[in-house]
Short mmCIF file of C-alpha atoms and ligand atoms in Angstrom, two decimals:
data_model
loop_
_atom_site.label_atom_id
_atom_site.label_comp_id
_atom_site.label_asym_id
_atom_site.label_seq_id
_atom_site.Cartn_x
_atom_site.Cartn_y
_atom_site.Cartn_z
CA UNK C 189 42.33 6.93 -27.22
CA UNK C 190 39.82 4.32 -27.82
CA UNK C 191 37.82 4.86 -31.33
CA UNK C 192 34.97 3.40 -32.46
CA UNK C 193 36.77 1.05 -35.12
CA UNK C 194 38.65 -0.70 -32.14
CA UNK C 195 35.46 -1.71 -30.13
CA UNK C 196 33.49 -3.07 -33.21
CA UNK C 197 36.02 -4.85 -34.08
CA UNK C 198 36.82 -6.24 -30.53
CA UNK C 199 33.50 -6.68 -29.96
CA UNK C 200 33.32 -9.50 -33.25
CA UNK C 201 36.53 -10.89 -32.42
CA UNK C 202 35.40 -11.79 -29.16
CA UNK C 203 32.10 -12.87 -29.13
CA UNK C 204 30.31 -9.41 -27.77
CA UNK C 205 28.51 -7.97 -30.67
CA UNK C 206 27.97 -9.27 -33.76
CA UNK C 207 26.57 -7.51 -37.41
CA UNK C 208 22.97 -8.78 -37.85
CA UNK C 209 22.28 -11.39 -40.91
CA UNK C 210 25.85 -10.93 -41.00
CA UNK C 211 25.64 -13.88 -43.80
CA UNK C 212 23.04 -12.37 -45.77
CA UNK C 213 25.52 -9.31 -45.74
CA UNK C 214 24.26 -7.66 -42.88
CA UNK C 215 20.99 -5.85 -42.30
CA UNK C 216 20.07 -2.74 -41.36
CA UNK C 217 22.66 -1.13 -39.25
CA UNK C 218 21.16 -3.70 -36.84
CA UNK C 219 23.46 -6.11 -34.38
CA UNK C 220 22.92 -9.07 -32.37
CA UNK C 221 24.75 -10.28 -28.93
CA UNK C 222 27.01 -12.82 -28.43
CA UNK C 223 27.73 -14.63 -25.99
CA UNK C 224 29.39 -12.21 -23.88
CA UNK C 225 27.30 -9.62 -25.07
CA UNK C 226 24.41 -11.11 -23.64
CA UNK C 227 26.21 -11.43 -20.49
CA UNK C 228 27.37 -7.79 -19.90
CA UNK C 229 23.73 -7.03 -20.88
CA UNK C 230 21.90 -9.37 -18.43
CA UNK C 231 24.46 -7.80 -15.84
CA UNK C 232 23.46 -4.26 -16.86
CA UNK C 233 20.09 -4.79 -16.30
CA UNK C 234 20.16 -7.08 -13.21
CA UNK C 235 22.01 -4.10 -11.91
CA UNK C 236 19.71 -1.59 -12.70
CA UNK C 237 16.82 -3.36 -11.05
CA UNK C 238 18.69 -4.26 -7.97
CA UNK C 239 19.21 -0.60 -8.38
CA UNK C 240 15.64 0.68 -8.57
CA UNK C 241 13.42 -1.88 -7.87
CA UNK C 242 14.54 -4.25 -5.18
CA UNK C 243 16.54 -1.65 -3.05
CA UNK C 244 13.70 0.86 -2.96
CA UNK C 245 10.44 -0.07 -1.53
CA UNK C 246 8.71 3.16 -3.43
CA UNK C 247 9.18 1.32 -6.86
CA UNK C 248 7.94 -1.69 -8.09
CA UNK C 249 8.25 -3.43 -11.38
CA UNK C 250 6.43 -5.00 -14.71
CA UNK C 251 7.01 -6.37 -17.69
CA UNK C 252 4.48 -5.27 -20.57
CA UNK C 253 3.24 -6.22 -24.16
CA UNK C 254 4.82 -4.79 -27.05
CA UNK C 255 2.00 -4.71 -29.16
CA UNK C 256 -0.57 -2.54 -27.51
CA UNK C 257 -4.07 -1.44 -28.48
CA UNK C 258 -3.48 1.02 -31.14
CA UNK C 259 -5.79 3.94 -29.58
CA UNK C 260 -3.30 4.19 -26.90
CA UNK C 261 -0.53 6.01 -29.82
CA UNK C 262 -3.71 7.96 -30.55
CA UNK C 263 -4.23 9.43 -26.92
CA UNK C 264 -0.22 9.43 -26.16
CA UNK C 265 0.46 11.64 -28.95
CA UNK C 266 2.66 9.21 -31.05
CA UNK C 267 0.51 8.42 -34.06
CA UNK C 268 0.71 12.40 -34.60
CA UNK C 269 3.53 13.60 -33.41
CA UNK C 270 6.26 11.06 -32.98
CA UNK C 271 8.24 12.54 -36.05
CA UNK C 272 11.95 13.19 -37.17
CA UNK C 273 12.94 15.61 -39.78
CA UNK C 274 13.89 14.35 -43.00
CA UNK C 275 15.03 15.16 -45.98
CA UNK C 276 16.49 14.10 -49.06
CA UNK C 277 19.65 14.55 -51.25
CA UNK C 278 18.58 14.61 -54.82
CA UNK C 279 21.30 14.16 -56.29
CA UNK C 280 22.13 10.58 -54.73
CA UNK C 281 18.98 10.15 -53.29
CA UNK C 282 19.94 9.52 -49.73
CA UNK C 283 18.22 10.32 -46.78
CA UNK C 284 19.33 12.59 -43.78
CA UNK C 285 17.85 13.59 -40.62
CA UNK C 286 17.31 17.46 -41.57
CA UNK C 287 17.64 18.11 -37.72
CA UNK C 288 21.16 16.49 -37.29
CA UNK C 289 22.30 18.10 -40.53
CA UNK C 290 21.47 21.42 -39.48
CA UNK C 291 22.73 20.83 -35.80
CA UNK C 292 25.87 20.79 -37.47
CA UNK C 293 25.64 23.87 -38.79
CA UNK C 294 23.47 25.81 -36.50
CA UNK C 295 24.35 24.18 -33.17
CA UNK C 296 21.32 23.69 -31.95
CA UNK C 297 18.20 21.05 -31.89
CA UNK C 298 15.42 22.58 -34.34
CA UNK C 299 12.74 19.50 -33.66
CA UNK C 300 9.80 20.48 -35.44
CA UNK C 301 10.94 23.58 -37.54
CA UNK C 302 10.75 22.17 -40.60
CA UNK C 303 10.50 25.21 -43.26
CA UNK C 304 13.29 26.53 -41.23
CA UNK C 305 15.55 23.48 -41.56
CA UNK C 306 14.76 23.71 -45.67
CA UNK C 307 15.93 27.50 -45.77
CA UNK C 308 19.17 27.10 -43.14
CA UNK C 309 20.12 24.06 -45.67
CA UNK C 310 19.31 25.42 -48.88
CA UNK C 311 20.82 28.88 -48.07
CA UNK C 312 24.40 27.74 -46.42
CA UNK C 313 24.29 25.20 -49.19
CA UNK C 314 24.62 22.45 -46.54
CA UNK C 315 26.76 19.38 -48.14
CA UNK C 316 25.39 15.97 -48.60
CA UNK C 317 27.77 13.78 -46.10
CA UNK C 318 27.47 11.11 -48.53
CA UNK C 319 28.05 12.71 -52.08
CA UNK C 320 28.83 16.49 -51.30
CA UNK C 321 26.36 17.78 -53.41
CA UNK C 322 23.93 20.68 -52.14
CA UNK C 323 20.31 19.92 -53.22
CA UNK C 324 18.06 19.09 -50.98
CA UNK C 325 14.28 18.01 -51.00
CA UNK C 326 11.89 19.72 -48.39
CA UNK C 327 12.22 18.60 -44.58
CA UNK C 328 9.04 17.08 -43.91
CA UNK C 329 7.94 14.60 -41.01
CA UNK C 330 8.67 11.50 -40.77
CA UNK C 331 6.74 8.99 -38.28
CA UNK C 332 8.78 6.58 -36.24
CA UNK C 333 6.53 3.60 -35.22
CA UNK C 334 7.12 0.17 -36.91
CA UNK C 335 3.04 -0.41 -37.98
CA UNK C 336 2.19 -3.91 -38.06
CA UNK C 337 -1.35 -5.84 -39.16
CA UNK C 338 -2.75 -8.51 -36.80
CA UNK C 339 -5.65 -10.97 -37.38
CA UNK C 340 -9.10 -9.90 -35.53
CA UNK C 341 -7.57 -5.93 -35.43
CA UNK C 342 -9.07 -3.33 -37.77
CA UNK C 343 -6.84 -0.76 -36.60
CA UNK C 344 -2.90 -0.64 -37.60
CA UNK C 345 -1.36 -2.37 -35.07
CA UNK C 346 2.11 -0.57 -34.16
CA UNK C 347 5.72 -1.94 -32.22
CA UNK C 348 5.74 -0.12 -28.87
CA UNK C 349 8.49 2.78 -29.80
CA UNK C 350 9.15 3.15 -26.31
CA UNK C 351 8.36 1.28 -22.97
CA UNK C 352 6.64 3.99 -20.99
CA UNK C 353 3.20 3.50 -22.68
CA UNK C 354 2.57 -0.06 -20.71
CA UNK C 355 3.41 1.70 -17.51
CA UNK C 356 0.98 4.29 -17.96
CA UNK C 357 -2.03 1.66 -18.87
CA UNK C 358 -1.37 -0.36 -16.07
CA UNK C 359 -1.36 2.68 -13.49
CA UNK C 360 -5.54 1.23 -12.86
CA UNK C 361 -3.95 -2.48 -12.42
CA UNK C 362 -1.13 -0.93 -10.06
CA UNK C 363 -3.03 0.95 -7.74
CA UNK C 364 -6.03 -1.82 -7.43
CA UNK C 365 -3.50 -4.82 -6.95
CA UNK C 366 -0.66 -3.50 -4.60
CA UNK C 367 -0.57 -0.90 -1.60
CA UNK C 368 1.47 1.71 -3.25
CA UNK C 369 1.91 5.12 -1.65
CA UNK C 370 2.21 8.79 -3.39
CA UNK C 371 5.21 9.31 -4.53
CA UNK C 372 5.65 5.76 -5.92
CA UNK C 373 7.86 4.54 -9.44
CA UNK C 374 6.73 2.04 -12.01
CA UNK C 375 9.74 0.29 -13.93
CA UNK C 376 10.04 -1.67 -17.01
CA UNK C 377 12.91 -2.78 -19.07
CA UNK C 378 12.12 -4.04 -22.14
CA UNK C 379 12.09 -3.74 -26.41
CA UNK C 380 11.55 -0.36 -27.90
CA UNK C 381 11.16 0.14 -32.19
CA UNK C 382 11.90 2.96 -34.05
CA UNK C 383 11.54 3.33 -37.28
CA UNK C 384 14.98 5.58 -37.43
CA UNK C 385 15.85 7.60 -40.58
CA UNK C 386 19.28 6.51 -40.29
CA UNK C 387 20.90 3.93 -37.87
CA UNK C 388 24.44 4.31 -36.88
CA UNK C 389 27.57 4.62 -34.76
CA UNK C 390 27.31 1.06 -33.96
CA UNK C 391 24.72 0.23 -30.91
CA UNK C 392 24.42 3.69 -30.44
CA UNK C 393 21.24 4.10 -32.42
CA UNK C 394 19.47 1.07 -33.80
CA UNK C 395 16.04 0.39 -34.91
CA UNK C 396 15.56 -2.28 -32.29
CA UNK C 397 16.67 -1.36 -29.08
CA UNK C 398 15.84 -1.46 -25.47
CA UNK C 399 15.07 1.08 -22.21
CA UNK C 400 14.83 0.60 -18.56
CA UNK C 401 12.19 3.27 -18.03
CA UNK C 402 10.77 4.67 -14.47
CA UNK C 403 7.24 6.62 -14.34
CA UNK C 404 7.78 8.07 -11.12
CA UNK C 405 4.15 9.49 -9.46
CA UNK C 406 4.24 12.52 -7.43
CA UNK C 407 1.31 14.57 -5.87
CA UNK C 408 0.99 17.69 -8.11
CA UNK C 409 1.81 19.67 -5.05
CA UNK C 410 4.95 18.17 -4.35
CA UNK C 411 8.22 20.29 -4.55
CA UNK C 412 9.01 18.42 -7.63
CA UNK C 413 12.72 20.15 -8.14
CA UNK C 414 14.40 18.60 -5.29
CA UNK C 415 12.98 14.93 -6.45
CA UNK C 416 14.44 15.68 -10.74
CA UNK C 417 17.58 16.71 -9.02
CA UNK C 418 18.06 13.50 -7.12
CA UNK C 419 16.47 11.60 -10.22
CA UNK C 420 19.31 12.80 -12.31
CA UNK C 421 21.93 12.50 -9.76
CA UNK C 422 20.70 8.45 -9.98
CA UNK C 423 20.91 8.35 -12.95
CA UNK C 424 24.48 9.85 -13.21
CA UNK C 425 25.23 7.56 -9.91
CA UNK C 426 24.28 4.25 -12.29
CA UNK C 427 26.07 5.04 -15.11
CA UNK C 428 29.46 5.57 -13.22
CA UNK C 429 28.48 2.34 -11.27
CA UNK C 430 29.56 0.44 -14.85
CA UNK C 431 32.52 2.35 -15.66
CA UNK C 432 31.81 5.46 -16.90
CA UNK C 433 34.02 8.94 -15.40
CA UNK C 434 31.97 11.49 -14.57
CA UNK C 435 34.35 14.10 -16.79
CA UNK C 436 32.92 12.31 -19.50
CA UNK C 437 29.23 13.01 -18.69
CA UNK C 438 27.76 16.51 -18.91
CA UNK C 439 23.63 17.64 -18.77
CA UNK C 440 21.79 19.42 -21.63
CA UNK C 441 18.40 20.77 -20.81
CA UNK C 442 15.80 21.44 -23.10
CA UNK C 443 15.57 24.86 -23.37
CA UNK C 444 12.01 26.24 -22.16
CA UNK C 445 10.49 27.21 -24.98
CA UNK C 446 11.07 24.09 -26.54
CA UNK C 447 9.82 21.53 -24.28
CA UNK C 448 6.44 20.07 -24.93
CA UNK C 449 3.76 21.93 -23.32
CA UNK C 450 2.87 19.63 -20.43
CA UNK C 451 6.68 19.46 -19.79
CA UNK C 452 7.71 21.93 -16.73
CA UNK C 453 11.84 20.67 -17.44
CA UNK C 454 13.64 18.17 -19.40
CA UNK C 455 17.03 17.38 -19.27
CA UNK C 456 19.01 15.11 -20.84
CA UNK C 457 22.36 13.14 -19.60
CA UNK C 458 25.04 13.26 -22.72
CA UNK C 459 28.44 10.74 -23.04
CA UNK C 460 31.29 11.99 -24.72
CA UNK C 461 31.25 9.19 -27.16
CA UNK C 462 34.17 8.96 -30.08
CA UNK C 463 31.57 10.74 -32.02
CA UNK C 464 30.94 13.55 -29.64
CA UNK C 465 28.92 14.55 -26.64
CA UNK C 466 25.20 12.54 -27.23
CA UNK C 467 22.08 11.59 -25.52
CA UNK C 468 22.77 8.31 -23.07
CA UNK C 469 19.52 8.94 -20.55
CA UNK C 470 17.08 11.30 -20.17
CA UNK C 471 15.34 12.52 -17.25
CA UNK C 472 11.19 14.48 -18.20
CA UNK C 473 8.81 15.86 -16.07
CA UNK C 474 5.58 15.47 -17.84
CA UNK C 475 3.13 16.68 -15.77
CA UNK C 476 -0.12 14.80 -15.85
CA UNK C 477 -0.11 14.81 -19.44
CA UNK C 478 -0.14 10.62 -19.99
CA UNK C 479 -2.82 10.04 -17.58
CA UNK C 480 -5.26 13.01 -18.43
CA UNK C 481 -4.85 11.48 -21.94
CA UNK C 482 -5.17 7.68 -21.23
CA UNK C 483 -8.23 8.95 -18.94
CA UNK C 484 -9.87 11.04 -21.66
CA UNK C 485 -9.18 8.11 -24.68
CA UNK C 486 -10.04 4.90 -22.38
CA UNK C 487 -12.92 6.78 -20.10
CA UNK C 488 -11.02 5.37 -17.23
CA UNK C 489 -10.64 7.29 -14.12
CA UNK C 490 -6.84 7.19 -13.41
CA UNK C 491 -6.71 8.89 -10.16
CA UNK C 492 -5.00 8.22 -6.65
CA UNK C 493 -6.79 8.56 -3.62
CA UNK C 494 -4.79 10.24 -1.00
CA UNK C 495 -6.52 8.58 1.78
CA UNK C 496 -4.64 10.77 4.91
CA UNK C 497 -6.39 14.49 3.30
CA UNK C 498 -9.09 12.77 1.47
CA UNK C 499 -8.53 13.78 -1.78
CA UNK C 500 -8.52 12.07 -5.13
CA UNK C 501 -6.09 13.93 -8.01
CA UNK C 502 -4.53 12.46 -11.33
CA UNK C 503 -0.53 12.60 -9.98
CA UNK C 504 2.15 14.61 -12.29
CA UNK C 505 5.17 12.13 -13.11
CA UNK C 506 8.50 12.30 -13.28
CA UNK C 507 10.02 10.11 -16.26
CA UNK C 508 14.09 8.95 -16.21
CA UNK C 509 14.73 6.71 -19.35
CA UNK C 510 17.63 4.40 -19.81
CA UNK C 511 19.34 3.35 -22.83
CA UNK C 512 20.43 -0.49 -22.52
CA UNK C 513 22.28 -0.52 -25.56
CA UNK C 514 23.85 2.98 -25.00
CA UNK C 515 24.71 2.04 -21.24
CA UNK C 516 26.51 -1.11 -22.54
CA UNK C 517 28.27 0.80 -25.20
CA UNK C 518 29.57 3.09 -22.42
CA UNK C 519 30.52 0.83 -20.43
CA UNK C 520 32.44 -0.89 -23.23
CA UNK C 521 34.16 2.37 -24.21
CA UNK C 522 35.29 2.93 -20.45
CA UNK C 523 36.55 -0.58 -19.87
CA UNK C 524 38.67 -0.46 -23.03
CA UNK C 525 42.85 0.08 -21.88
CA UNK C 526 45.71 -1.04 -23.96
CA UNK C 527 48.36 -1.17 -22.29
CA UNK C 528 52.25 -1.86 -23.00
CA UNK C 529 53.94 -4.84 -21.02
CA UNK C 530 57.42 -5.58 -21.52
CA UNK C 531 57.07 -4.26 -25.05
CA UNK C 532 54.01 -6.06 -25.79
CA UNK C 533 50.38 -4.59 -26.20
CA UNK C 534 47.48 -5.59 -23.74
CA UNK C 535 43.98 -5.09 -24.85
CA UNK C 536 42.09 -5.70 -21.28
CA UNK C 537 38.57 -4.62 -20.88
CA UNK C 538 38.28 -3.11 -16.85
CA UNK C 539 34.41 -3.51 -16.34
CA UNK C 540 33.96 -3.15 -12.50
CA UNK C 541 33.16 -6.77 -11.25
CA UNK C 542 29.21 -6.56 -10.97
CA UNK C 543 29.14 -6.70 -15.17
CA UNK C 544 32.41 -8.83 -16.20
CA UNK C 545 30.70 -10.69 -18.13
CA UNK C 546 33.03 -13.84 -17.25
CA UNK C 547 34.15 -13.57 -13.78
CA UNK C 548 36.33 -16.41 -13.43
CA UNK C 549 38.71 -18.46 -16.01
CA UNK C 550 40.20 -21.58 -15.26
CA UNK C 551 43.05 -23.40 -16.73
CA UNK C 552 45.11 -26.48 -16.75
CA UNK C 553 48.89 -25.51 -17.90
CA UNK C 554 49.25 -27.54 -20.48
CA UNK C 555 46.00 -29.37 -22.27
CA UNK C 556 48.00 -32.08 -23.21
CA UNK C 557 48.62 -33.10 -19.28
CA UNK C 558 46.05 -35.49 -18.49
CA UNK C 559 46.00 -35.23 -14.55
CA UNK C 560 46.62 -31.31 -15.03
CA UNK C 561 43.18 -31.11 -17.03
CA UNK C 562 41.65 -33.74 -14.77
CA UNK C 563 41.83 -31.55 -11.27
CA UNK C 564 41.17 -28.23 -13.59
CA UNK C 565 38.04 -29.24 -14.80
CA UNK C 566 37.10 -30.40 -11.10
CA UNK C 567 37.68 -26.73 -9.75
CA UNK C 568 35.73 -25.57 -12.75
CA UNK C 569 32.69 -28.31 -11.79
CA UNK C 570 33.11 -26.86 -7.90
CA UNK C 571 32.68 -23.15 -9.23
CA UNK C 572 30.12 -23.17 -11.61
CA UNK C 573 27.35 -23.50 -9.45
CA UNK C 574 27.93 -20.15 -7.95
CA UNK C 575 30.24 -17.96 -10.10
CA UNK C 576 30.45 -17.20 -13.73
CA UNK C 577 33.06 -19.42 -15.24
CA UNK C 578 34.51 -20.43 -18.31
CA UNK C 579 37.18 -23.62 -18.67
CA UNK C 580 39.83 -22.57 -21.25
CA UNK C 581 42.79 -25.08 -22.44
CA UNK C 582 42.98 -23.64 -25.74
CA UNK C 583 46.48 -22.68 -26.77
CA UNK C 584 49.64 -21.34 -24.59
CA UNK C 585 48.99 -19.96 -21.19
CA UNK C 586 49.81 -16.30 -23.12
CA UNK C 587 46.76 -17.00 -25.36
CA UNK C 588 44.68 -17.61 -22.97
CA UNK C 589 45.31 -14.74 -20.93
CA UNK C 590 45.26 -12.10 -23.69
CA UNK C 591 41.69 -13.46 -24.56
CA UNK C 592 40.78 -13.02 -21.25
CA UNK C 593 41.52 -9.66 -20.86
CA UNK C 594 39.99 -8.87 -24.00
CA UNK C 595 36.69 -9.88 -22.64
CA UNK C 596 37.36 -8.41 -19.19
CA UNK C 597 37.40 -11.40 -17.07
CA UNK C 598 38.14 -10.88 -13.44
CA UNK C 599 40.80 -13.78 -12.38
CA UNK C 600 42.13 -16.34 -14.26
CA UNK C 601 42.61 -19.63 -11.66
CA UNK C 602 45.75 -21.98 -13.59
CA UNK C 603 46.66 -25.48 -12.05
CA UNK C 604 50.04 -26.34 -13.18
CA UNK C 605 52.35 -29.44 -11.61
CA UNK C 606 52.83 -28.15 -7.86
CA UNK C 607 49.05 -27.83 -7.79
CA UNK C 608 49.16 -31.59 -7.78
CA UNK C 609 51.18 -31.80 -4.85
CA UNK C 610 50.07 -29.05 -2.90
CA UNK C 611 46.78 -28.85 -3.53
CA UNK C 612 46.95 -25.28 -4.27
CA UNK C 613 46.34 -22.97 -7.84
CA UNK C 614 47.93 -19.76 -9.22
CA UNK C 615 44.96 -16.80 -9.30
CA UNK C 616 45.83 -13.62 -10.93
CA UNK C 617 44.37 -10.72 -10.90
CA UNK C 618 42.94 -8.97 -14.47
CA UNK C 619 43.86 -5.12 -13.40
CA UNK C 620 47.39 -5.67 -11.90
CA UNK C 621 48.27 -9.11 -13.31
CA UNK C 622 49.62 -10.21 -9.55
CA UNK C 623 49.55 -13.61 -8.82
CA UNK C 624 48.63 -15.42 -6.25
CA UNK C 625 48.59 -19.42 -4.34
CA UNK C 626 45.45 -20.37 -2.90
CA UNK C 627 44.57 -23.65 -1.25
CA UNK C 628 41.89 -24.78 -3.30
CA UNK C 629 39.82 -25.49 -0.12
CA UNK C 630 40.30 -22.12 0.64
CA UNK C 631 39.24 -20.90 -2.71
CA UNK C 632 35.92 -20.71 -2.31
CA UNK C 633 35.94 -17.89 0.64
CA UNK C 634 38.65 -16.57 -1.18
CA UNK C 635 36.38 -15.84 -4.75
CA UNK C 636 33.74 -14.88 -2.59
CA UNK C 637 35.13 -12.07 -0.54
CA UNK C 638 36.83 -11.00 -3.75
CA UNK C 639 34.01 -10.73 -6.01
CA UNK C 640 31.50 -9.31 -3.27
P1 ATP E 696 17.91 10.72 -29.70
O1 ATP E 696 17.74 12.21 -29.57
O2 ATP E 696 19.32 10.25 -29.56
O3 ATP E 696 17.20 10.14 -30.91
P2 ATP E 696 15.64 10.48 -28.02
O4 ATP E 696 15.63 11.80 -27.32
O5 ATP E 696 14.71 10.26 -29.13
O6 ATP E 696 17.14 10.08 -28.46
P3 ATP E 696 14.24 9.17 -25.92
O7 ATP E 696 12.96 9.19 -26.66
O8 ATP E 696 14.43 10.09 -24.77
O9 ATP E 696 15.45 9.35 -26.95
O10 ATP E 696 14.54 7.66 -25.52
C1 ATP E 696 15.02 7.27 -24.26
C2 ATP E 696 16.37 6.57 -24.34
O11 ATP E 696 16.30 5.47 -25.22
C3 ATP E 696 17.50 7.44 -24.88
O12 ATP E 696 18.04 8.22 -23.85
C4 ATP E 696 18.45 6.41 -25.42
O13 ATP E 696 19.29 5.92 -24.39
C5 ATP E 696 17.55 5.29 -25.88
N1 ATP E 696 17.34 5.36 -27.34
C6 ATP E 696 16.48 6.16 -28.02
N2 ATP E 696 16.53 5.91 -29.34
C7 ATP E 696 17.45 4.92 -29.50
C8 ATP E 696 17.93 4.21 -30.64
N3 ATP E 696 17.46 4.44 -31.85
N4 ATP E 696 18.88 3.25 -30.45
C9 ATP E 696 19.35 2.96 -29.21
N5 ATP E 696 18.90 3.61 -28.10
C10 ATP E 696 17.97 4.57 -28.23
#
């Protein structure tokens, strides 16, 4: 059973995911990505736009600013209302989300419910996790956004806490600048800042994060339950597209009487993480709610004009979010095997091929072969221009294998002696370890229909 000790520490050891300001003794619960972190990241979100935004011709993408004029918190609710719980131990002066400590207890989300999250801790004399004591502080709200100052601004200037917001102000730019037809998607994938009360469980929740985030416009008369179904199938289609088993995926929604009141349904897409079942995407309908408010607070019309019944009307949306960072995690946490060969362990990370992060090794036998690490580093040169290599001659041919695996690399390509004669190399394959001879003017072809 993989556990979340054995990823972290894979994940340093190998160049995925490092602890932020590591030398300054770390920062924040916060992480940065390697080099193959980056990788497996790029590939995440290459794939999701492929995905979303080039396959579909209803969608279309952007890429907006992070800091955004502050009235738009005011008129999207956040400056108000974008609140956890928290709450205090006194006696070591930590600090808790009151809603996750009472989940525990209670089972069930009490967003908002403050007094009653101070009485269900107080009178089941909820432990502190971090000193066991029972005394707790009121719940009271605690406001999420990052504020900033910025020169020539009056106002508090705040990091976007989520990406949606530059969607929904560039609806105007959308539908003046391209043709887009009702229903019709706006993505974004980009930085997100929360202000969280606690950060934890690794890249699972983080202060700095990012989404890939869809506002997806329908006419208000639209059967709108047939279009969330096949949003959240997508959802649950792209998340088993990098790995993940659909056993481990289940669907929480919000029950009614707690959604926001614009919201007619909310679900959200949980992973059974080493921690438990948690959020990993969500899927909203929020009505016209973002629009009626950006209209009202900007005294901008932001209608569509159905030109085929003449008729103008502010369109309800549909909103799936993406984690990045919780995606990647899950696909780290399905790739992860160890496996026994010939009484020895083998850590290999299975990502499916489109987000390996390295897709292709090669290797001269031995480094200290001259003419061995001569034609090597030729195939390398002949590869790189169209596959993800790397050109290893550190250590024994073992070595070099067992790091591969551990970072999930597809094939590993090794010249040895008979190479030289026969023009030929050894591939073998990361899932079943065969090995193969290829010509290496064959190889090309050969990678190709492999890796397609
Ligand atoms: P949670 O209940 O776990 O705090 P949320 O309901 O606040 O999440 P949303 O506001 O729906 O999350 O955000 C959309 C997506 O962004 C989430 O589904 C998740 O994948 C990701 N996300 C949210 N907060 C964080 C965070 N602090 N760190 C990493 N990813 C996050």
């Amino acid at each position: 059973m993989v556990t979340m000790e054995k990823i972290v520490s894979l994940c340093k050891r190998r160049g995925f995911i490092f602890p932020c300001s590591e030398i300054y003794g770390g920062f924040a619960n916060a992480y940065d990505y390697g080099p193959y972190g980056v990788e497996l990241k790029n590939n995440i979100k290459k794939l999701w736009w492929e995905k979303f935004v080039h396959q579909r011709q209803d969608i279309i993408g952007i890429d907006g600013s992070i800091l955004l004029h502050p009235k738009l918190w005011e008129a999207s609710g956040h400056l108000t209302g974008f609140n956890d719980a928290m709450v205090d131990c006194k006696e070591c002066k930590k600090r808790f989300r009151a809603d996750h400590l009472v989940k525990k207890i209670a089972g069930e989300d009490m967003e908002g419910e403050l007094e009653e999250m101070t009485k269900i801790l107080r009178e089941k004399k909820v432990r502190c996790p971090d000193c066991g004591a029972s005394d707790w502080t009121e719940a009271k709200n605690f406001n999420m956004m990052f504020q900033t100052e910025m020169n020539g601004i009056e106002d508090k200037v705040y990091l976007r806490p989520e990406t949606a917001g530059a969607i929904f102000i560039n609806f105007k730019n959308i539908i003046d600048s391209m043709r887009v037809k009702i229903p019709f998607g706006i993505a974004q994938i980009g930085k997100a800042f929360r202000n969280e009360i606690i950060a934890g469980n690794f890249i699972f929740r983080t202060r700095e994060f990012e989404q890939m985030e869809i506002e997806y416009f329908i006419n208000p008369e639209a059967k709108w339950e047939s279009l969330f179904d096949e949003w959240l199938n997508l959802q649950e289609e792209f998340i088993m597209e990098i790995g993940a088993k659909k056993e481990n995926l289940r669907k929480r929604e919000h029950p009614k009487e707690k959604l926001s009141h614009y919201s007619k349904k909310t679900v959200d897409i949980e992973y059974k993480y080493p921690f438990g079942f948690e959020e990993l995407f969500g899927l909203a309908h929020r009505g016209d709610f973002d629009l009626s408010q950006h209209s009202k607070y900007s005294n901008e019309k932001l209608e569509y004009f159905d030109a085929e019944n003449n008729k103008k009307f502010t369109p309800h949306v549909l909103e799936p979010t993406f984690g990045v960072d919780r995606a990647l995690l899950v696909a780290l946490l399905s790739a992860y095997n160890e496996e026994e060969i010939k009484g020895e362990k083998r850590i290999v990370l299975k990502f499916p091929k489109e987000i390996a992060p390295i897709q292709i090794a090669v290797f001269p036998l031995l480094r200290n072969k001259p003419e061995l690490v001569k034609k090597a580093k030729e195939v390398y040169e002949q590869l790189k221009p169209e596959f993800i290599c790397e050109f290893d001659d550190n250590g024994n041919i073992g070595k070099r294998y067992r790091r591969q695996d551990e970072i999930g690399t597809l094939m590993c390509l090794t010249i040895d002696f008979d190479s030289l004669e026969n023009d030929d190399l050894t591939v073998r394959d990361r899932d079943t370890m065969k090995q193969e001879r290829v010509k290496i003017k064959e190889l090309i072809e050969y990678l190709r229909n492999k890796l397609s």
